[in-house]
Amino acid sequence: MHVSAPVIQARRFGGRLKLYLNVYRVLALALAVSQLSAFDLAPPLSAVVIAGAAIGYTAFKFFTPASPRNATTGQLFLALDIIFAGWLVWMTGGINSPFLLYTLAPVLSASLFYSSYVAMSVAVVSNLNILLAQLVNPLFNLVPGLPELSYFLIYIVAVSLSASLPYLVNINLRQRMQGEFIIEERQRLSREIHDGTVQTLSALSWQGQIIDRELKRRGIEMPEVDKLLHLVEGARTEALESLELLRRYSGCGQMIGHLKTYLQRLKQDTGIDYSLDLPVEEPQLPPYVELQLFRICQEALNNIRKHADANNISLAMVRLDGHLSVTIEDDGHGFDVTKHNRGMLSAGHGLNVMKERAESAGGNFRVVSFVGRGTTIKMDIPIDRR
């Protein structure tokens, strides 16, 4: 089975995190073992037994996956980690335990390989475990005092940082890795469209042309064949446009350039002239919002090409009070918006999809059209909110 490059990178990154976590375990274990004999407390088990159990468990962790693919297995390993770290603290004196740093290992494991909710849950359990080991430990007569309270507060801070810092530090890396997955998926889809849909439509067009020539050779006129060829060519053009969008457009500050290219191509293919009023600099939009806005504009222009019978298009994009106002206007034959909203028009303009895209981007969408007087599409997208 083929494994993608981003997947390989993610596995390598996970392997490095596991190595770093195990190195931390070893260092915390070495410190604890070196201090174990210096403590005055006499644990129920000898220091040799406790140290041996800790060494054996740490060696075991080197051979277990830090983030198993099976969620249930991962939760069992994490629970075992919490239980063993808690057992070490109960066996060696609560907040004064030399294994206190070792108990941060399951918290780090949860924060590095699981969700923030799981990490915070493990952090809470670890804090409660230390508190109970100090207050109700039947193995030792521990009297909490001011030093123990100070140690516990410091431990709470350490646990909170262990649970949150790895997530915050690595969030950009996670987003970048997710972006790599998305890019690879777009490339895969583009290959499938090219090898499947586009090739099939090209073959249909070729076969239709053969049939059309044969019919004309026999003196048979069938307008339906010409209409079929026109529909196939239109579908092929739309597939190629989608292919181009998947391959080249990622929604990262490229919208204005792609809109200009799309309009130039539209003019070459249909002769429809256009005028632009666009910002000099790209609007600072989140990639998802930018992609939705571009798709709305593309759909609007595509509808004009297919349905409006227009000669001119006007596209304006203006920043106004923390919003991006976009207007697309044509001089085509227009349509009755009221009838469209009531579902009385058989020809669809994709307006509902465009409205849903605008609303998903946090904006609003409006259409003004009259029969014989063209159509105006207006959108308002917030640009300051992330």
Coordinates of C-alpha atoms in Angstrom, one line a residue:
M1 CA 0.0 0.0 0.0
H2 CA 1.3 3.4 -0.9
V3 CA 2.0 5.7 2.0
S4 CA 2.0 9.4 1.4
A5 CA 4.8 11.7 2.2
P6 CA 2.9 13.7 4.8
V7 CA 1.9 10.5 6.5
I8 CA 5.6 9.4 6.6
Q9 CA 6.5 12.8 8.0
A10 CA 3.9 12.6 10.7
R11 CA 5.1 9.1 11.7
R12 CA 8.7 10.3 11.9
F13 CA 7.6 13.3 13.9
G14 CA 5.7 11.1 16.3
G15 CA 8.7 8.8 16.6
R16 CA 10.9 11.8 17.6
L17 CA 8.3 12.9 20.2
K18 CA 8.2 9.4 21.7
L19 CA 12.0 9.4 21.9
Y20 CA 12.1 12.7 23.7
L21 CA 9.4 11.6 26.1
N22 CA 11.3 8.4 26.9
V23 CA 14.5 10.4 27.4
Y24 CA 12.6 12.5 29.9
R25 CA 11.5 9.4 31.7
V26 CA 15.0 8.1 32.0
L27 CA 16.3 11.4 33.3
A28 CA 13.5 11.7 35.8
L29 CA 14.0 8.0 36.8
A30 CA 17.8 8.5 37.3
L31 CA 17.1 11.5 39.5
A32 CA 14.5 9.7 41.6
V33 CA 16.7 6.6 42.1
S34 CA 19.7 8.7 43.1
Q35 CA 17.5 10.5 45.7
L36 CA 15.5 7.4 46.9
S37 CA 18.1 6.3 49.5
A38 CA 18.4 9.9 50.8
F39 CA 14.8 10.0 52.0
D40 CA 14.1 9.3 55.6
L41 CA 10.8 7.7 54.9
A42 CA 10.7 3.9 55.1
P43 CA 8.4 2.7 52.3
P44 CA 6.5 -0.5 52.6
L45 CA 8.7 -2.0 49.9
S46 CA 12.4 -1.7 49.8
A47 CA 14.1 1.0 47.7
V48 CA 15.6 -1.7 45.6
V49 CA 12.2 -3.1 44.7
I50 CA 10.7 0.3 43.9
A51 CA 13.7 1.3 41.8
G52 CA 13.6 -2.1 40.0
A53 CA 9.9 -1.7 39.2
A54 CA 10.4 1.8 37.9
I55 CA 13.3 0.8 35.7
G56 CA 11.4 -2.2 34.3
Y57 CA 8.4 -0.1 33.6
T58 CA 10.5 2.6 31.9
A59 CA 12.1 -0.1 29.7
F60 CA 8.6 -1.4 28.9
K61 CA 7.6 2.1 27.7
F62 CA 10.4 2.0 25.1
F63 CA 8.7 -0.9 23.3
T64 CA 5.1 0.4 23.5
P65 CA 3.7 3.0 21.0
A66 CA 3.2 6.4 22.5
S67 CA 0.1 7.0 20.3
P68 CA -1.4 3.6 19.2
R69 CA -3.6 3.6 16.1
N70 CA -6.3 1.9 18.2
A71 CA -7.9 4.4 20.5
T72 CA -8.9 1.9 23.1
T73 CA -5.3 0.5 23.3
G74 CA -4.0 4.0 23.6
Q75 CA -6.4 4.8 26.5
L76 CA -5.4 1.6 28.3
F77 CA -1.7 2.5 27.9
L78 CA -2.3 6.0 29.2
A79 CA -4.4 4.7 32.1
L80 CA -1.6 2.3 33.0
D81 CA 0.9 5.1 32.9
I82 CA -1.2 7.2 35.3
I83 CA -1.7 4.3 37.7
F84 CA 2.0 3.4 37.8
A85 CA 3.1 7.0 38.3
G86 CA 0.5 7.3 41.1
W87 CA 1.7 4.1 42.7
L88 CA 5.3 5.4 42.8
V89 CA 4.1 8.5 44.7
W90 CA 2.0 6.6 47.2
M91 CA 4.9 4.2 47.9
T92 CA 7.4 7.0 48.4
G93 CA 5.8 9.7 50.5
G94 CA 3.3 11.9 48.6
I95 CA 4.5 15.4 47.7
N96 CA 7.9 14.7 49.0
S97 CA 8.4 11.7 46.7
P98 CA 11.6 11.6 44.6
F99 CA 9.3 10.4 41.7
L100 CA 7.4 13.6 41.5
L101 CA 9.0 14.6 38.2
Y102 CA 8.4 11.1 36.9
T103 CA 4.6 11.6 37.4
L104 CA 4.7 14.4 34.7
A105 CA 5.5 11.7 32.0
P106 CA 1.8 10.7 31.5
V107 CA 0.8 14.3 31.4
L108 CA 3.4 15.1 28.7
S109 CA 2.3 11.9 26.8
A110 CA -1.3 13.0 26.9
S111 CA -0.5 16.6 25.8
L112 CA 1.8 15.4 22.9
F113 CA -0.3 12.6 21.5
Y114 CA -3.9 13.2 22.5
S115 CA -6.4 16.1 22.5
S116 CA -6.2 19.0 24.9
Y117 CA -9.3 17.7 26.7
V118 CA -7.5 14.4 27.4
A119 CA -4.3 16.2 28.5
M120 CA -6.2 18.5 30.9
S121 CA -8.1 15.4 32.3
V122 CA -4.8 13.6 33.0
A123 CA -3.5 16.8 34.6
V124 CA -6.4 17.0 37.0
V125 CA -6.1 13.3 37.9
S126 CA -2.4 13.7 38.5
N127 CA -3.0 16.7 40.9
L128 CA -5.7 14.8 42.8
N129 CA -3.4 11.8 43.1
I130 CA -0.6 13.8 44.6
L131 CA -3.1 15.5 47.0
L132 CA -4.6 12.3 48.2
A133 CA -1.2 10.6 48.5
Q134 CA -0.3 13.4 50.9
L135 CA -3.5 13.7 52.9
V136 CA -5.0 10.1 53.2
N137 CA -2.0 7.9 52.5
P138 CA -2.4 4.9 54.9
L139 CA 1.3 3.8 54.4
F140 CA 2.8 7.0 55.9
N141 CA 1.8 9.4 58.7
L142 CA 2.2 12.5 56.6
V143 CA 1.5 15.8 58.2
P144 CA 1.0 18.6 55.6
G145 CA 2.7 21.8 56.4
L146 CA 3.7 25.1 54.7
P147 CA 6.6 23.5 52.7
E148 CA 4.3 20.7 51.4
L149 CA 1.7 23.3 50.4
S150 CA 4.4 25.2 48.5
Y151 CA 5.6 22.1 46.8
F152 CA 2.0 21.2 45.8
L153 CA 1.4 24.6 44.3
I154 CA 4.6 24.3 42.3
Y155 CA 3.6 20.9 41.2
I156 CA 0.2 22.2 40.0
V157 CA 2.0 24.9 37.9
A158 CA 4.4 22.2 36.5
V159 CA 1.5 19.9 35.6
S160 CA -0.5 22.7 34.0
L161 CA 2.5 23.8 31.9
S162 CA 3.2 20.2 30.9
A163 CA -0.4 19.8 29.8
S164 CA -0.7 23.0 27.8
L165 CA 2.7 24.1 26.5
P166 CA 3.4 21.1 24.1
Y167 CA -0.1 21.7 22.6
L168 CA 0.5 25.4 22.2
V169 CA 4.0 25.1 20.9
N170 CA 3.1 22.4 18.3
I171 CA -0.3 23.9 17.2
N172 CA 1.3 25.6 14.2
L173 CA 3.2 22.5 13.2
R174 CA -0.1 20.5 13.4
Q175 CA -1.8 23.1 11.2
R176 CA 1.1 22.8 8.7
M177 CA 0.9 19.0 8.7
Q178 CA -2.9 19.2 8.2
G179 CA -2.2 21.6 5.3
E180 CA 0.2 19.1 3.8
F181 CA -2.5 16.4 4.0
I182 CA -5.0 18.7 2.4
I183 CA -2.6 19.6 -0.5
E184 CA -1.9 16.0 -1.2
E185 CA -5.6 15.2 -1.2
R186 CA -6.2 18.0 -3.6
Q187 CA -3.5 16.6 -5.9
R188 CA -5.0 13.2 -5.7
L189 CA -8.4 14.5 -6.6
S190 CA -7.0 16.5 -9.5
R191 CA -5.3 13.3 -10.8
E192 CA -8.6 11.4 -10.5
I193 CA -10.5 14.2 -12.3
H194 CA -8.0 14.3 -15.1
D195 CA -7.7 10.6 -15.6
G196 CA -11.4 9.9 -15.1
T197 CA -13.9 12.7 -15.7
V198 CA -11.9 14.8 -18.2
Q199 CA -10.8 11.8 -20.2
T200 CA -14.3 10.4 -20.3
L201 CA -15.8 13.7 -21.4
S202 CA -13.1 14.1 -24.1
A203 CA -13.9 10.6 -25.4
L204 CA -17.7 11.4 -25.4
S205 CA -16.9 14.6 -27.4
W206 CA -14.8 12.7 -29.9
Q207 CA -17.5 10.0 -30.3
G208 CA -20.2 12.6 -30.7
Q209 CA -18.3 14.4 -33.4
I210 CA -17.9 11.1 -35.3
I211 CA -21.7 10.5 -35.0
D212 CA -22.4 14.1 -36.1
R213 CA -20.1 13.8 -39.2
E214 CA -21.7 10.4 -40.1
L215 CA -25.2 11.8 -39.8
K216 CA -24.4 14.8 -41.9
R217 CA -22.7 12.6 -44.5
R218 CA -26.0 10.7 -44.8
G219 CA -27.9 14.0 -45.0
I220 CA -29.5 13.6 -41.6
E221 CA -29.8 16.8 -39.5
M222 CA -30.1 16.3 -35.7
P223 CA -29.9 19.5 -33.7
E224 CA -29.9 17.3 -30.6
V225 CA -26.4 16.0 -31.4
D226 CA -25.1 19.6 -31.6
K227 CA -26.7 20.3 -28.3
L228 CA -25.2 17.2 -26.8
L229 CA -21.7 18.2 -28.0
H230 CA -22.2 21.7 -26.6
L231 CA -23.2 20.2 -23.2
V232 CA -20.3 17.8 -23.2
E233 CA -17.8 20.6 -24.0
G234 CA -19.3 22.8 -21.3
A235 CA -18.9 20.0 -18.8
R236 CA -15.4 19.4 -19.9
T237 CA -14.5 23.1 -19.5
E238 CA -16.0 23.1 -16.0
A239 CA -14.0 20.0 -15.1
L240 CA -10.8 21.6 -16.4
E241 CA -11.5 24.7 -14.3
S242 CA -12.0 22.6 -11.2
L243 CA -8.8 20.7 -12.0
E244 CA -7.0 24.0 -12.3
L245 CA -8.4 25.2 -9.0
L246 CA -7.4 22.0 -7.2
R247 CA -3.9 22.1 -8.6
R248 CA -3.0 25.7 -8.2
Y249 CA -5.3 27.5 -5.8
S250 CA -4.7 26.9 -2.1
G251 CA -6.6 29.9 -0.6
C252 CA -3.4 31.7 0.7
G253 CA -3.3 35.2 -0.7
Q254 CA -3.9 34.3 -4.4
M255 CA -7.5 35.3 -4.9
I256 CA -7.1 38.6 -6.9
G257 CA -4.6 37.0 -9.3
H258 CA -6.8 34.0 -9.9
L259 CA -9.8 36.2 -10.5
K260 CA -8.0 38.3 -13.1
T261 CA -6.8 35.1 -14.8
Y262 CA -10.3 33.7 -14.8
L263 CA -11.8 36.8 -16.3
Q264 CA -9.2 37.0 -19.0
R265 CA -9.9 33.4 -19.9
L266 CA -13.7 34.1 -19.9
K267 CA -13.2 37.0 -22.3
Q268 CA -11.1 34.9 -24.6
D269 CA -13.7 32.1 -24.6
T270 CA -16.9 34.1 -24.8
G271 CA -16.0 37.7 -25.8
I272 CA -17.6 39.1 -22.6
D273 CA -15.7 42.2 -21.6
Y274 CA -15.1 43.1 -18.0
S275 CA -14.0 45.9 -15.7
L276 CA -12.3 45.5 -12.3
D277 CA -12.1 47.6 -9.1
L278 CA -9.9 45.5 -6.9
P279 CA -7.6 46.3 -3.9
V280 CA -4.0 46.8 -4.7
E281 CA -3.1 44.3 -1.9
E282 CA -4.6 41.0 -1.3
P283 CA -7.3 41.1 1.5
Q284 CA -6.1 39.4 4.6
L285 CA -8.6 36.5 4.9
P286 CA -8.3 33.1 6.5
P287 CA -7.6 30.5 3.8
Y288 CA -11.1 28.9 4.2
V289 CA -12.9 32.2 3.9
E290 CA -10.7 33.3 0.9
L291 CA -11.4 30.0 -0.8
Q292 CA -15.2 30.3 -0.2
L293 CA -15.2 33.8 -1.6
F294 CA -13.2 32.8 -4.7
R295 CA -15.6 29.9 -5.3
I296 CA -18.6 32.3 -5.0
C297 CA -17.1 34.7 -7.5
Q298 CA -16.2 31.8 -9.8
E299 CA -19.7 30.4 -9.7
A300 CA -21.2 33.8 -10.3
L301 CA -19.0 34.4 -13.4
N302 CA -19.7 30.9 -14.6
N303 CA -23.5 31.5 -14.3
I304 CA -23.1 34.7 -16.3
R305 CA -21.3 32.8 -19.1
K306 CA -23.9 30.0 -19.2
H307 CA -27.2 31.8 -18.5
A308 CA -27.0 35.6 -18.7
D309 CA -26.1 36.3 -22.4
A310 CA -24.2 39.3 -21.2
N311 CA -21.7 41.6 -23.0
N312 CA -20.1 43.2 -19.9
I313 CA -19.2 42.2 -16.4
S314 CA -18.2 44.6 -13.5
L315 CA -16.4 43.2 -10.5
A316 CA -15.7 45.4 -7.5
M317 CA -14.0 44.5 -4.2
V318 CA -13.8 47.3 -1.5
R319 CA -12.7 47.3 2.1
L320 CA -15.3 49.0 4.3
D321 CA -15.5 49.1 8.2
G322 CA -13.8 45.8 8.8
H323 CA -15.6 44.1 6.0
L324 CA -14.9 43.2 2.4
S325 CA -17.7 44.2 0.1
V326 CA -17.8 42.3 -3.2
T327 CA -20.2 43.3 -6.1
I328 CA -20.5 41.4 -9.4
E329 CA -22.8 43.0 -12.0
D330 CA -23.7 42.0 -15.6
D331 CA -25.8 43.5 -18.3
G332 CA -27.5 40.2 -19.3
H333 CA -31.2 39.4 -19.6
G334 CA -31.6 38.9 -15.9
F335 CA -34.3 36.9 -14.2
D336 CA -37.2 37.1 -11.7
V337 CA -35.6 36.7 -8.2
T338 CA -39.0 36.2 -6.6
K339 CA -39.9 33.3 -8.9
H340 CA -36.4 31.8 -8.3
N341 CA -36.9 32.0 -4.6
R342 CA -40.3 30.2 -4.9
G343 CA -38.7 27.5 -7.0
M344 CA -40.7 28.5 -10.1
L345 CA -37.7 28.7 -12.4
S346 CA -36.4 25.5 -14.0
A347 CA -32.9 26.8 -14.7
G348 CA -30.8 26.8 -11.6
H349 CA -28.2 29.6 -11.0
G350 CA -26.5 28.0 -8.1
L351 CA -27.6 30.9 -5.9
N352 CA -28.4 28.8 -2.9
V353 CA -25.0 27.2 -2.9
M354 CA -23.4 30.6 -3.2
K355 CA -25.4 31.9 -0.3
E356 CA -24.5 28.9 1.8
R357 CA -20.8 29.5 1.0
A358 CA -21.1 33.2 2.0
E359 CA -22.8 32.4 5.3
S360 CA -20.3 29.6 6.1
A361 CA -17.6 32.3 5.8
G362 CA -19.4 34.6 8.3
G363 CA -20.8 36.9 5.6
N364 CA -24.1 37.6 3.8
F365 CA -25.2 37.3 0.2
R366 CA -27.8 39.2 -1.8
V367 CA -29.0 39.1 -5.4
V368 CA -30.7 41.9 -7.3
S369 CA -32.1 41.1 -10.7
F370 CA -34.8 42.2 -13.1
V371 CA -35.8 40.6 -16.4
G372 CA -34.0 42.5 -19.2
R373 CA -31.9 44.6 -16.8
G374 CA -29.1 42.3 -15.8
T375 CA -28.1 40.9 -12.4
T376 CA -26.1 42.2 -9.4
I377 CA -24.7 39.9 -6.8
K378 CA -23.5 41.5 -3.5
M379 CA -21.5 39.9 -0.7
D380 CA -20.2 41.3 2.6
I381 CA -17.4 39.3 4.3
P382 CA -15.8 40.2 7.6
I383 CA -12.1 40.6 7.3
D384 CA -11.0 41.4 10.8
R385 CA -12.5 38.3 12.5
R386 CA -10.5 35.1 12.5

